[in-house]
CSV table of N, CA and C in Angstrom, one decimal:
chain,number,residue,atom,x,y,z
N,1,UNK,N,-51.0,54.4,58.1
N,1,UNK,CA,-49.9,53.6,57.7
N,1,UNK,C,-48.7,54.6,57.8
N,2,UNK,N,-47.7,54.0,58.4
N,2,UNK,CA,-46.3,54.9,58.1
N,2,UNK,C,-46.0,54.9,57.1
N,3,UNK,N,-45.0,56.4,57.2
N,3,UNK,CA,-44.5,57.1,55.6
N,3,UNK,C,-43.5,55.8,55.2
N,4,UNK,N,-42.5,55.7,55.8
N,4,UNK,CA,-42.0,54.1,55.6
N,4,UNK,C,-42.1,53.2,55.0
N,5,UNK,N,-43.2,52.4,55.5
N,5,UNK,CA,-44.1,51.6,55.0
N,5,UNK,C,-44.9,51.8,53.9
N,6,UNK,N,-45.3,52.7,53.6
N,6,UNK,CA,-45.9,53.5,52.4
N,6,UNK,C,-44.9,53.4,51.3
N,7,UNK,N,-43.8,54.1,51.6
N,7,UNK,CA,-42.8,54.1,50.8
N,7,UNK,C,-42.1,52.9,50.4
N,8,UNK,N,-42.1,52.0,51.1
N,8,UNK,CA,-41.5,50.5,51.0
N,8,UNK,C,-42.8,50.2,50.2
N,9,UNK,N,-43.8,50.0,50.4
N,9,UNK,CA,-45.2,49.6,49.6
N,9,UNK,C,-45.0,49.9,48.4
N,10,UNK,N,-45.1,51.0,47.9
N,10,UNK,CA,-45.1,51.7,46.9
N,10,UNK,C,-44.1,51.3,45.8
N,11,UNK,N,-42.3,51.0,46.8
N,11,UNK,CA,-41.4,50.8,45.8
N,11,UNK,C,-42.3,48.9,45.3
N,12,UNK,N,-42.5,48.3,46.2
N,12,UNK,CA,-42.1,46.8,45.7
N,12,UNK,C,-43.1,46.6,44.3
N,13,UNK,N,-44.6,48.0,44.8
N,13,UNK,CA,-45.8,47.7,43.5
N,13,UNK,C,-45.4,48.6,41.9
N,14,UNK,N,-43.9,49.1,42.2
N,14,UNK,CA,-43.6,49.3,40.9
N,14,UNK,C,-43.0,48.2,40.5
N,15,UNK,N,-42.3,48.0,41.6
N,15,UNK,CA,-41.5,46.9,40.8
N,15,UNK,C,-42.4,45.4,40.1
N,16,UNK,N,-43.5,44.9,40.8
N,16,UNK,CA,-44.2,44.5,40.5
N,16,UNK,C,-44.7,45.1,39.0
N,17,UNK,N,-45.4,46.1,39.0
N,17,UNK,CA,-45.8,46.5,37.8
N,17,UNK,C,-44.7,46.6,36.3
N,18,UNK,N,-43.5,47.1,36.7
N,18,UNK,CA,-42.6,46.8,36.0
N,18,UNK,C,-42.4,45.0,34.9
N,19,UNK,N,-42.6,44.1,36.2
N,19,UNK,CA,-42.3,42.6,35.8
N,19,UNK,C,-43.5,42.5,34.7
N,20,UNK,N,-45.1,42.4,35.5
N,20,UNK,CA,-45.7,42.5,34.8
N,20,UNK,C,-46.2,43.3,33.2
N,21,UNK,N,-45.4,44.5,33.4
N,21,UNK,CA,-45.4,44.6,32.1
N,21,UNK,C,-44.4,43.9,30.9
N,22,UNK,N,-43.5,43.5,31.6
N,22,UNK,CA,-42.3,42.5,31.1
N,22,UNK,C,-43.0,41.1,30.3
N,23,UNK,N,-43.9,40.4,31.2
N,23,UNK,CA,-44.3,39.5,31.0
N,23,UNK,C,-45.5,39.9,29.6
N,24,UNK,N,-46.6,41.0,29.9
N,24,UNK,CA,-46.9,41.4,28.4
N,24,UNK,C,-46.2,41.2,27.4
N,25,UNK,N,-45.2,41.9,26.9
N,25,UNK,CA,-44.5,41.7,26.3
N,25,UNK,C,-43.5,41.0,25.6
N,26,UNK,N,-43.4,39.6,26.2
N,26,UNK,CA,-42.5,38.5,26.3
N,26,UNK,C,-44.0,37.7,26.2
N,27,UNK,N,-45.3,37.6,26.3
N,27,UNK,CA,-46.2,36.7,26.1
N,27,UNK,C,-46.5,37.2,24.8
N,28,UNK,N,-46.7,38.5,24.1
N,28,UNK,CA,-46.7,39.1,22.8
N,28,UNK,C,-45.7,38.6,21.9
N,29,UNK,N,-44.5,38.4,22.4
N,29,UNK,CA,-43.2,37.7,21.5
N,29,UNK,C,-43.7,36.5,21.1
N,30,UNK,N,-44.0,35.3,22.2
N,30,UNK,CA,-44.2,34.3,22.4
N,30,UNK,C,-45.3,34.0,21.3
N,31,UNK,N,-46.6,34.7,21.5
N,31,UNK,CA,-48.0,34.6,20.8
N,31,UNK,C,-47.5,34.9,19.5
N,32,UNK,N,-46.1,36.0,18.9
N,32,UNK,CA,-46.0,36.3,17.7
N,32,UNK,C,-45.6,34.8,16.7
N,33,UNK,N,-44.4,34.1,17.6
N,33,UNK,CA,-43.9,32.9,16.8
N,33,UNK,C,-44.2,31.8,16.9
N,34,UNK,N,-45.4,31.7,17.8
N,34,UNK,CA,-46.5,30.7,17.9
N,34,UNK,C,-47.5,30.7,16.2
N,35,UNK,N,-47.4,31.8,16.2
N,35,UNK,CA,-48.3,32.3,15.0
N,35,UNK,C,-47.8,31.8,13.6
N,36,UNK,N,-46.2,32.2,13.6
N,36,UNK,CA,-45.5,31.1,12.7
N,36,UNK,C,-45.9,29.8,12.6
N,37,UNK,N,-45.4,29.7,13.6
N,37,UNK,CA,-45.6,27.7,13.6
N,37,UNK,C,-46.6,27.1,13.2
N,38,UNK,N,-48.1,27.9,13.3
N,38,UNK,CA,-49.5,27.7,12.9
N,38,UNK,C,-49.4,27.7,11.3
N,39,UNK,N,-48.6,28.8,11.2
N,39,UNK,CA,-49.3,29.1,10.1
N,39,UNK,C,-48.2,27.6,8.8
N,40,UNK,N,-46.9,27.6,9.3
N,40,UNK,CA,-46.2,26.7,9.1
N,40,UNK,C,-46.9,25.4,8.8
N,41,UNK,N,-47.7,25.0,10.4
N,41,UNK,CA,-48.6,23.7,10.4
N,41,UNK,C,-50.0,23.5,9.5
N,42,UNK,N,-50.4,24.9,9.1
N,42,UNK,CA,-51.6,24.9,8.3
N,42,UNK,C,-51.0,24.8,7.2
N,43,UNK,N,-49.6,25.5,6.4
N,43,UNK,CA,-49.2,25.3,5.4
N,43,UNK,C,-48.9,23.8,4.5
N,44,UNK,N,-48.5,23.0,5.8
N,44,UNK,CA,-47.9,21.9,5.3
N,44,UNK,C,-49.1,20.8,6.4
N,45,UNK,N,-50.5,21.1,6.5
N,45,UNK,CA,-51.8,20.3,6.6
N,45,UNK,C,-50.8,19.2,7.9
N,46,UNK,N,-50.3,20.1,8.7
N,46,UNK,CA,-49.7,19.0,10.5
N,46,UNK,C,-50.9,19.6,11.4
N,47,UNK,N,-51.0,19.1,12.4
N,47,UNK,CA,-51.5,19.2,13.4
N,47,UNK,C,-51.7,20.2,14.0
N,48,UNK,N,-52.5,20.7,15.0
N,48,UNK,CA,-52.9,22.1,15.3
N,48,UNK,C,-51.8,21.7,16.5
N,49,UNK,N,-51.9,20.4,17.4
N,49,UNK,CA,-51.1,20.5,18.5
N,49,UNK,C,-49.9,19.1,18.4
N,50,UNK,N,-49.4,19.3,19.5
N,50,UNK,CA,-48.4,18.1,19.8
N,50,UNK,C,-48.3,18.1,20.8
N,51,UNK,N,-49.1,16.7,21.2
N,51,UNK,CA,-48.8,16.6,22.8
N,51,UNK,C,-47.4,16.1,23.3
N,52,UNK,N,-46.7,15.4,22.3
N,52,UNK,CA,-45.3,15.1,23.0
N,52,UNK,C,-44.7,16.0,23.7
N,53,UNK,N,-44.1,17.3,22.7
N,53,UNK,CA,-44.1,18.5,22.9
N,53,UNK,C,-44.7,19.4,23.3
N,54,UNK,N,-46.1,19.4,24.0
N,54,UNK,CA,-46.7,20.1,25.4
N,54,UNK,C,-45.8,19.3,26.4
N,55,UNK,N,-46.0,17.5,26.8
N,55,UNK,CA,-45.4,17.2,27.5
N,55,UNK,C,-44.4,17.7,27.7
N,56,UNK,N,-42.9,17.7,27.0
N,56,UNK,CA,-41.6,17.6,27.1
N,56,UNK,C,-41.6,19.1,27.9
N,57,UNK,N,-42.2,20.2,27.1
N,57,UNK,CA,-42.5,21.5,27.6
N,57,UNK,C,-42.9,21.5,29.5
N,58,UNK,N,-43.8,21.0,29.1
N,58,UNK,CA,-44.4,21.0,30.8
N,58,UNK,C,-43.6,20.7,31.9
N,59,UNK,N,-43.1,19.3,31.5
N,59,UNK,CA,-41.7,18.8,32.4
N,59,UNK,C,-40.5,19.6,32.5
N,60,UNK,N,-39.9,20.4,31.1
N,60,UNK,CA,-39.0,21.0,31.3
N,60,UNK,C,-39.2,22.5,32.5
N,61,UNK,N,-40.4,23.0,32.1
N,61,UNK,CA,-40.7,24.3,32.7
N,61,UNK,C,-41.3,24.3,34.3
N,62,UNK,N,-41.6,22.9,34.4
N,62,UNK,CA,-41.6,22.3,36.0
N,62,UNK,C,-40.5,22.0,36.7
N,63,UNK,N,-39.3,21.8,36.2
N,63,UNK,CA,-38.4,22.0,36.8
N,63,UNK,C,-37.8,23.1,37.0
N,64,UNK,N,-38.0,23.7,35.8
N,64,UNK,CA,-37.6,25.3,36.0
N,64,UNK,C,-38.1,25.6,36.8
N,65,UNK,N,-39.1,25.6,37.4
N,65,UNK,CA,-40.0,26.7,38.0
N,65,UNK,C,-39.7,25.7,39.6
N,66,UNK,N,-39.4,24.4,40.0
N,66,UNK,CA,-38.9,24.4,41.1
N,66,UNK,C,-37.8,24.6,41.6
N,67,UNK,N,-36.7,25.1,40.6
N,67,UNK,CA,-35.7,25.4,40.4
N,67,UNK,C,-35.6,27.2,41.2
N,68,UNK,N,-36.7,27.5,40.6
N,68,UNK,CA,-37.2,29.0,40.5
N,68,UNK,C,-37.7,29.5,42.2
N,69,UNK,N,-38.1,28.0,42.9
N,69,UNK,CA,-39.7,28.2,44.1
N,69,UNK,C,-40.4,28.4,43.7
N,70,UNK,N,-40.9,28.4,42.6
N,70,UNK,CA,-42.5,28.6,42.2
N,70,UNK,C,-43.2,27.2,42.7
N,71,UNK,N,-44.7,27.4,43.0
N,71,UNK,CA,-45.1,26.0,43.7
N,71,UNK,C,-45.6,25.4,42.7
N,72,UNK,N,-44.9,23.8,43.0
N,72,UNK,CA,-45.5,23.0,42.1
N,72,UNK,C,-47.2,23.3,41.3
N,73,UNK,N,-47.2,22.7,40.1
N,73,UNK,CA,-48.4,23.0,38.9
N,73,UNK,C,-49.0,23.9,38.6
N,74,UNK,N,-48.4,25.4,39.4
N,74,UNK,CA,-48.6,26.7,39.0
N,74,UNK,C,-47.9,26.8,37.4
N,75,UNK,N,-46.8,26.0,37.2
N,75,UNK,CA,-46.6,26.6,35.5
N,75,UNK,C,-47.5,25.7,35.1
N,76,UNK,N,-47.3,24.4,35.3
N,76,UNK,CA,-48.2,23.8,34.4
N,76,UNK,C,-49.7,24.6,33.9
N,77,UNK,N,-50.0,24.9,34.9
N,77,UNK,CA,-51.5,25.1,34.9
N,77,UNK,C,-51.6,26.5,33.7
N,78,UNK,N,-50.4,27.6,34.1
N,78,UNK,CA,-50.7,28.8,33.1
N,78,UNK,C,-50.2,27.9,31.8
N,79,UNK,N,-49.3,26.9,31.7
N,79,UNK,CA,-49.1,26.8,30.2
N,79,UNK,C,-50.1,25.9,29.9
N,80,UNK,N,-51.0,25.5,30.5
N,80,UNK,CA,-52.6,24.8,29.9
N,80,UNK,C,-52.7,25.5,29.4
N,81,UNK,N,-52.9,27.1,30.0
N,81,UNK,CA,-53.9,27.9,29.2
N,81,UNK,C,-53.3,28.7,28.0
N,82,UNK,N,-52.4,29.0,28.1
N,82,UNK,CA,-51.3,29.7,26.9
N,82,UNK,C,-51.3,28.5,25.9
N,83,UNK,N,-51.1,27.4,25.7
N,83,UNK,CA,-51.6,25.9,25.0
N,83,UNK,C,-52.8,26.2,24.5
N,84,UNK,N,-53.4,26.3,25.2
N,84,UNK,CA,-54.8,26.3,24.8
N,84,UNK,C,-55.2,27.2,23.6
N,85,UNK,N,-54.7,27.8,24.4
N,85,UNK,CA,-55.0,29.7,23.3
N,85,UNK,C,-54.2,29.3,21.9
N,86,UNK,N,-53.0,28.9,21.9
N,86,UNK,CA,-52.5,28.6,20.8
N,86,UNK,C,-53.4,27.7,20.2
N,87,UNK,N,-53.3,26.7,20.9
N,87,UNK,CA,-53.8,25.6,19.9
N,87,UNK,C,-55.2,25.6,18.8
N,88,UNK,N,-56.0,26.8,19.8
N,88,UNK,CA,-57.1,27.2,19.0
N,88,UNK,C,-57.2,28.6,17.8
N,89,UNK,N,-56.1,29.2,18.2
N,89,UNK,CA,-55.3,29.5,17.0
N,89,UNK,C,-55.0,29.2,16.1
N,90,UNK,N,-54.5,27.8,15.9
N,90,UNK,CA,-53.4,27.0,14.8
N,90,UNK,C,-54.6,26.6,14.6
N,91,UNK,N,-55.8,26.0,15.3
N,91,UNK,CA,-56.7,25.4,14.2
N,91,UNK,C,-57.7,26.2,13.6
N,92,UNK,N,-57.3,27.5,14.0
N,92,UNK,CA,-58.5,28.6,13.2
N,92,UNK,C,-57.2,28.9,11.6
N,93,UNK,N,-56.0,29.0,12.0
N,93,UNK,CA,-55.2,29.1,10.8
N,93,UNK,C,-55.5,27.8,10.0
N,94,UNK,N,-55.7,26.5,10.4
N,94,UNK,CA,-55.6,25.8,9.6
N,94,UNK,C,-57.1,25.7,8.5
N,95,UNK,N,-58.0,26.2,9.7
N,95,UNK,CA,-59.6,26.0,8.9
N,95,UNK,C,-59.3,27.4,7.8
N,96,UNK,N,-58.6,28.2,7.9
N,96,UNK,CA,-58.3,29.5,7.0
N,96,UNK,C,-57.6,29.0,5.7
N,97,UNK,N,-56.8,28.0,6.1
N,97,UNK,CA,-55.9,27.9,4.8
N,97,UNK,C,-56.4,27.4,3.5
């Protein structure tokens, strides 16, 4: 491999690794005030989920993200699973409360 190319390699997989550590971090914020809202919804015996509000989410963050070029139902698909994760969350806070 050229030194060049090595070096161009090298810069884009920090940068890369930079984002991704971004995204840790910003999914740790995320998972923190998700935690609220659980504990909020266990306090006052609502719902572990809301699919309105998955909906509304999903639509808005699909546009975003074609807005973005990201390919279609690539967000959807990660906020299934970040959804998910919460949702079984909120209902472990709620079986706690």
């Amino acid at each position: 491999m050229k030194k060049e190319v090595k070096t161009q390699l090298n810069e884009y997989r920090e940068s890369i690794d930079n984002i991704d550590s971004m995204l840790v971090f910003l999914l740790a914020e995320r998972f923190k005030i998700t935690e609220k809202v659980g504990k909020l919804k266990a306090d006052n015996n609502l719902p572990a989920s809301d699919k309105n509000r998955e909906a509304k989410q999903r639509e808005r963050l699909e546009r975003l993200s074609a807005k973005a070029g990201i390919k279609p139902g690539f967000i959807s698909r990660l906020l299934n699973f970040i959804i998910g994760e919460v949702v079984k969350n909120h209902k472990k806070l709620k079986k706690n409360s």
